[in-house]
Amino acid sequence: MDLLLGVKVGCLFALLVLTLVCGLIPICFKWFQIHIATGCHRQVLSLLGCTSAGVFLGAGFMHMTAEALEEIESEIKKFIIQVRDRDADLQSYMGYPYGELIISLGFFLVFLLESLVLQCFPGATQRSTVQEEEWHGTHVFGLHSHGHLPSSSQGPLRALILLLSLSFHSVFEGLAVGLQPTVAATLQLCLAVLAHKGLVVFGVGLRLAQIGTRPRWAMFSILALALMSPLGLAVALAVAGGDSEGGRGLAQAILEGVAAGTFLYVTFLEILPRELAVPEAPLAKWGCVAAGFAFMAIIALWA
């Protein structure tokens, strides 16, 4: 086994282990369950949730969306160059924002899915016990609000969508690590992915714990998510740097764009509204969201 292959195999196991550990910590420890927390404990968990919201926001914009736009633009240019000789009129379509369109389609795909669920199952609009306890728990901080919590009734559905979009993204991250040509490039990208993914998966585990997901299903979800990056890396090793011929690169770029759109939908309509719905300590919450975003923005320098 040469050095580069050995490093990539080590990265594969590192991605698997770190994802499992970071994702299972908030699931396995009752301390992270906000619906049983009171006083300062609850406030700390609320601020931790805001930090995870900032991490999701940063991951959505600085990683998933940025990578999707770059990949889609690159693949579209390759495709147009290949067929330009057969149809010169295609040159006029070079400036169209294809990446933004595909990401928006991902956003509207989830919007349509949720609308269909609510149309077919009107009873799904009832809030869960955990959500009611979170909202009415504001009396712990000496606050009494009679407003309405932004509907998080689709929490389990949105958690599933979040997991699916992250799974797509994780596969492509693993592919990127596995296709690096040198040991230095592999280690640099792997460390950036580890720092990025550790925080994101911890946020996913925290989200699953706070919406009251059963531990067995939460653990299964984290395990499935943990396997995605190693799977992508293993595929990259198997194909040994396969090319993008036959539209495969374009298909991957489109999937990445759709995943980015679904991720942004969940971030803006589930995670941020849920964390900011209760009005206590607004500046502290802003600081936590900004800190989480800033950390992901810094990681984007190397990822």
XYZ file of C-alpha atoms in Angstrom:
303
model
C 0.000 0.000 0.000
C 1.531 3.329 -1.059
C 1.545 6.366 1.220
C -1.242 8.262 -0.565
C -3.607 5.288 -0.456
C -2.814 4.725 3.226
C -3.571 8.372 4.030
C -6.890 8.187 2.183
C -7.884 5.009 4.045
C -7.004 6.757 7.314
C -9.145 9.729 6.294
C -12.013 7.335 5.575
C -11.971 5.959 9.127
C -11.432 9.425 10.623
C -14.530 10.748 8.843
C -16.590 7.796 10.045
C -15.477 7.918 13.688
C -15.648 11.691 14.127
C -19.109 11.896 12.567
C -20.424 9.137 14.816
C -18.957 10.666 17.974
C -20.116 14.230 17.262
C -23.578 13.122 16.181
C -24.239 10.723 19.057
C -23.090 13.004 21.908
C -26.294 15.119 22.024
C -28.439 12.014 21.476
C -26.915 9.799 24.155
C -26.758 12.401 26.940
C -30.037 13.607 28.425
C -28.363 16.922 29.306
C -28.994 18.046 25.704
C -32.757 17.416 25.796
C -34.207 20.907 26.079
C -37.751 19.815 27.001
C -36.535 18.477 30.374
C -34.188 21.392 31.091
C -34.986 24.321 33.374
C -33.410 27.620 34.410
C -29.854 28.296 33.288
C -29.589 24.796 31.841
C -32.387 25.578 29.400
C -30.880 28.937 28.505
C -27.497 27.339 27.776
C -29.170 24.774 25.513
C -31.064 27.551 23.752
C -27.843 29.442 23.054
C -26.163 26.215 21.950
C -29.050 25.685 19.545
C -28.522 29.205 18.179
C -24.843 28.429 17.631
C -25.806 25.289 15.726
C -28.229 27.417 13.685
C -25.309 29.677 12.742
C -23.291 26.607 11.803
C -26.101 25.389 9.538
C -26.395 28.857 8.009
C -22.665 29.000 7.347
C -22.604 25.451 5.979
C -25.503 26.250 3.672
C -24.020 29.423 2.205
C -20.240 29.062 2.564
C -19.990 25.380 1.695
C -22.994 23.726 0.054
C -24.281 26.670 -2.006
C -20.811 27.953 -2.909
C -19.622 24.506 -4.013
C -22.827 23.807 -5.916
C -22.649 27.095 -7.828
C -19.002 26.518 -8.738
C -19.575 22.937 -9.875
C -22.738 23.684 -11.845
C -21.120 26.642 -13.646
C -18.073 24.545 -14.507
C -20.106 21.613 -15.814
C -22.489 23.825 -17.802
C -19.514 25.506 -19.500
C -18.041 22.112 -20.386
C -21.359 20.947 -21.806
C -21.884 24.089 -23.914
C -18.319 23.922 -25.254
C -18.870 20.288 -26.300
C -22.041 21.047 -28.278
C -21.150 24.558 -29.465
C -19.995 23.373 -32.861
C -23.358 21.720 -33.486
C -25.461 24.669 -32.277
C -23.856 28.105 -32.191
C -26.964 29.621 -30.607
C -26.092 27.921 -27.295
C -23.339 30.493 -26.775
C -26.011 33.065 -25.917
C -27.099 30.966 -22.922
C -23.700 31.026 -21.204
C -24.629 33.899 -18.891
C -27.825 32.367 -17.545
C -27.732 31.714 -13.739
C -28.187 27.934 -13.975
C -26.741 27.300 -10.526
C -29.148 29.662 -8.803
C -32.026 28.110 -10.740
C -31.152 24.560 -9.662
C -30.713 25.578 -6.014
C -34.090 27.345 -6.157
C -35.656 24.200 -7.612
C -34.362 22.272 -4.616
C -35.948 24.863 -2.337
C -39.308 24.643 -4.120
C -39.142 20.848 -4.231
C -39.191 20.694 -0.438
C -41.838 23.436 -0.319
C -44.031 21.318 -2.625
C -43.415 18.168 -0.589
C -44.457 19.845 2.652
C -47.482 21.447 0.995
C -48.611 18.041 -0.281
C -48.178 16.497 3.159
C -50.223 19.254 4.806
C -52.864 19.060 2.077
C -53.258 15.285 2.387
C -52.842 15.075 6.169
C -54.335 18.208 7.780
C -53.871 16.695 11.254
C -50.128 17.096 10.843
C -50.475 20.769 11.736
C -50.889 19.927 15.418
C -47.852 20.861 17.485
C -45.954 18.198 19.344
C -45.707 18.093 23.116
C -42.029 18.984 22.938
C -42.758 22.078 20.854
C -45.494 23.221 23.239
C -43.171 22.733 26.211
C -40.409 24.695 24.508
C -42.717 27.621 23.792
C -44.477 27.721 27.137
C -41.131 27.178 28.858
C -40.392 30.879 28.464
C -41.734 31.383 31.994
C -38.446 29.908 33.196
C -36.763 33.153 32.191
C -39.469 35.331 33.701
C -41.036 35.938 30.304
C -44.654 35.376 29.383
C -45.629 35.387 25.746
C -49.033 34.738 24.253
C -47.825 34.756 20.672
C -47.677 31.772 18.436
C -44.621 29.695 17.756
C -43.829 29.508 14.056
C -45.158 26.157 12.981
C -42.599 23.421 13.435
C -45.165 20.713 12.993
C -43.190 19.364 10.093
C -40.117 18.986 12.341
C -39.629 15.255 11.715
C -40.159 15.704 7.967
C -37.731 18.609 7.834
C -35.228 16.643 9.910
C -35.438 13.871 7.312
C -34.946 16.367 4.493
C -31.991 17.854 6.355
C -30.424 14.405 6.689
C -30.973 13.617 3.007
C -29.450 16.886 1.795
C -26.471 16.475 4.113
C -26.070 12.895 2.927
C -25.794 14.041 -0.697
C -23.301 16.702 0.307
C -21.295 14.274 2.435
C -20.919 11.834 -0.457
C -19.473 14.591 -2.634
C -17.148 15.691 0.188
C -15.840 12.150 0.413
C -15.398 12.040 -3.358
C -13.395 15.277 -3.239
C -11.079 13.912 -0.534
C -10.635 10.614 -2.363
C -9.717 12.303 -5.656
C -6.926 14.492 -4.272
C -3.631 13.799 -6.106
C -1.148 14.332 -3.251
C -0.797 13.490 0.441
C -0.633 17.167 1.442
C -3.782 18.074 -0.504
C -5.622 15.053 0.905
C -4.738 15.896 4.517
C -5.563 19.589 4.106
C -8.985 18.932 2.620
C -9.737 16.102 5.059
C -8.953 18.281 8.100
C -11.202 21.028 6.744
C -13.998 18.512 6.110
C -13.556 17.036 9.601
C -13.853 20.458 11.263
C -16.831 21.375 9.097
C -18.627 18.055 9.393
C -18.029 17.589 13.107
C -19.876 20.815 13.902
C -22.671 20.197 11.415
C -23.327 16.635 12.579
C -23.302 17.740 16.213
C -25.964 20.274 15.222
C -27.970 17.534 13.517
C -27.786 15.355 16.623
C -28.842 18.307 18.770
C -31.743 19.009 16.426
C -32.914 15.390 16.548
C -32.723 15.414 20.353
C -34.643 18.688 20.649
C -37.527 17.661 18.392
C -38.022 14.516 20.455
C -36.832 11.890 17.956
C -36.724 8.415 19.435
C -33.136 7.510 20.389
C -33.122 4.402 18.195
C -34.133 6.341 15.077
C -31.825 9.218 15.934
C -28.858 6.852 16.273
C -29.766 5.125 13.013
C -29.975 8.513 11.266
C -26.549 9.570 12.538
C -25.058 6.208 11.538
C -26.467 6.542 8.021
C -25.145 10.105 7.760
C -21.737 9.035 9.108
C -21.388 6.451 6.352
C -21.917 8.940 3.521
C -18.502 10.638 3.405
C -16.598 7.318 3.737
C -18.845 5.950 0.990
C -17.941 8.830 -1.313
C -14.252 8.428 -0.492
C -14.431 4.686 -1.121
C -16.109 5.281 -4.485
C -13.364 7.761 -5.403
C -10.714 5.174 -4.535
C -12.548 2.516 -6.534
C -12.824 4.599 -9.697
C -9.276 5.936 -9.200
C -9.978 9.468 -10.354
C -12.728 8.800 -12.852
C -13.601 11.653 -15.183
C -16.790 13.579 -15.765
C -17.555 12.158 -19.224
C -21.032 11.137 -20.199
C -22.725 13.792 -18.131
C -21.816 12.205 -14.800
C -20.119 15.358 -13.555
C -23.123 17.470 -14.542
C -25.513 15.060 -12.809
C -23.453 15.259 -9.622
C -23.393 19.055 -9.804
C -27.184 19.172 -10.222
C -27.704 16.834 -7.244
C -25.397 19.010 -5.165
C -27.384 22.104 -6.157
C -30.719 20.494 -5.265
C -29.266 19.379 -1.917
C -28.090 22.938 -1.241
C -31.571 24.278 -1.970
C -33.228 21.808 0.401
C -30.656 22.610 3.080
C -31.362 26.345 2.825
C -35.103 25.677 3.052
C -34.732 23.730 6.292
C -32.266 26.257 7.701
C -34.507 29.286 7.134
C -37.937 27.737 7.751
C -37.176 25.266 10.545
C -33.920 25.889 12.388
C -33.626 29.680 12.603
C -37.349 30.366 13.296
C -37.358 27.704 16.014
C -34.303 29.117 17.768
C -35.388 32.757 17.499
C -39.095 32.309 18.277
C -38.705 32.788 22.034
C -37.707 36.436 22.684
C -35.322 36.092 25.634
C -31.682 37.288 25.321
C -31.936 38.401 21.669
C -28.414 39.864 21.512
C -26.889 36.727 23.017
C -28.745 34.640 20.439
C -27.545 36.915 17.639
C -23.983 36.528 18.912
C -24.260 32.728 18.968
C -25.728 32.562 15.460
C -22.998 34.926 14.203
C -20.274 32.909 15.951
C -21.443 29.664 14.364
C -21.576 31.298 10.929
C -18.155 32.921 11.384
C -16.550 29.604 12.274
C -17.902 27.975 9.118
C -16.774 30.994 7.076
C -13.230 30.581 8.429
C -13.212 26.847 7.623
C -14.235 27.731 4.057
C -10.725 29.197 3.579
C -9.359 25.637 3.472
C -12.358 23.492 2.488
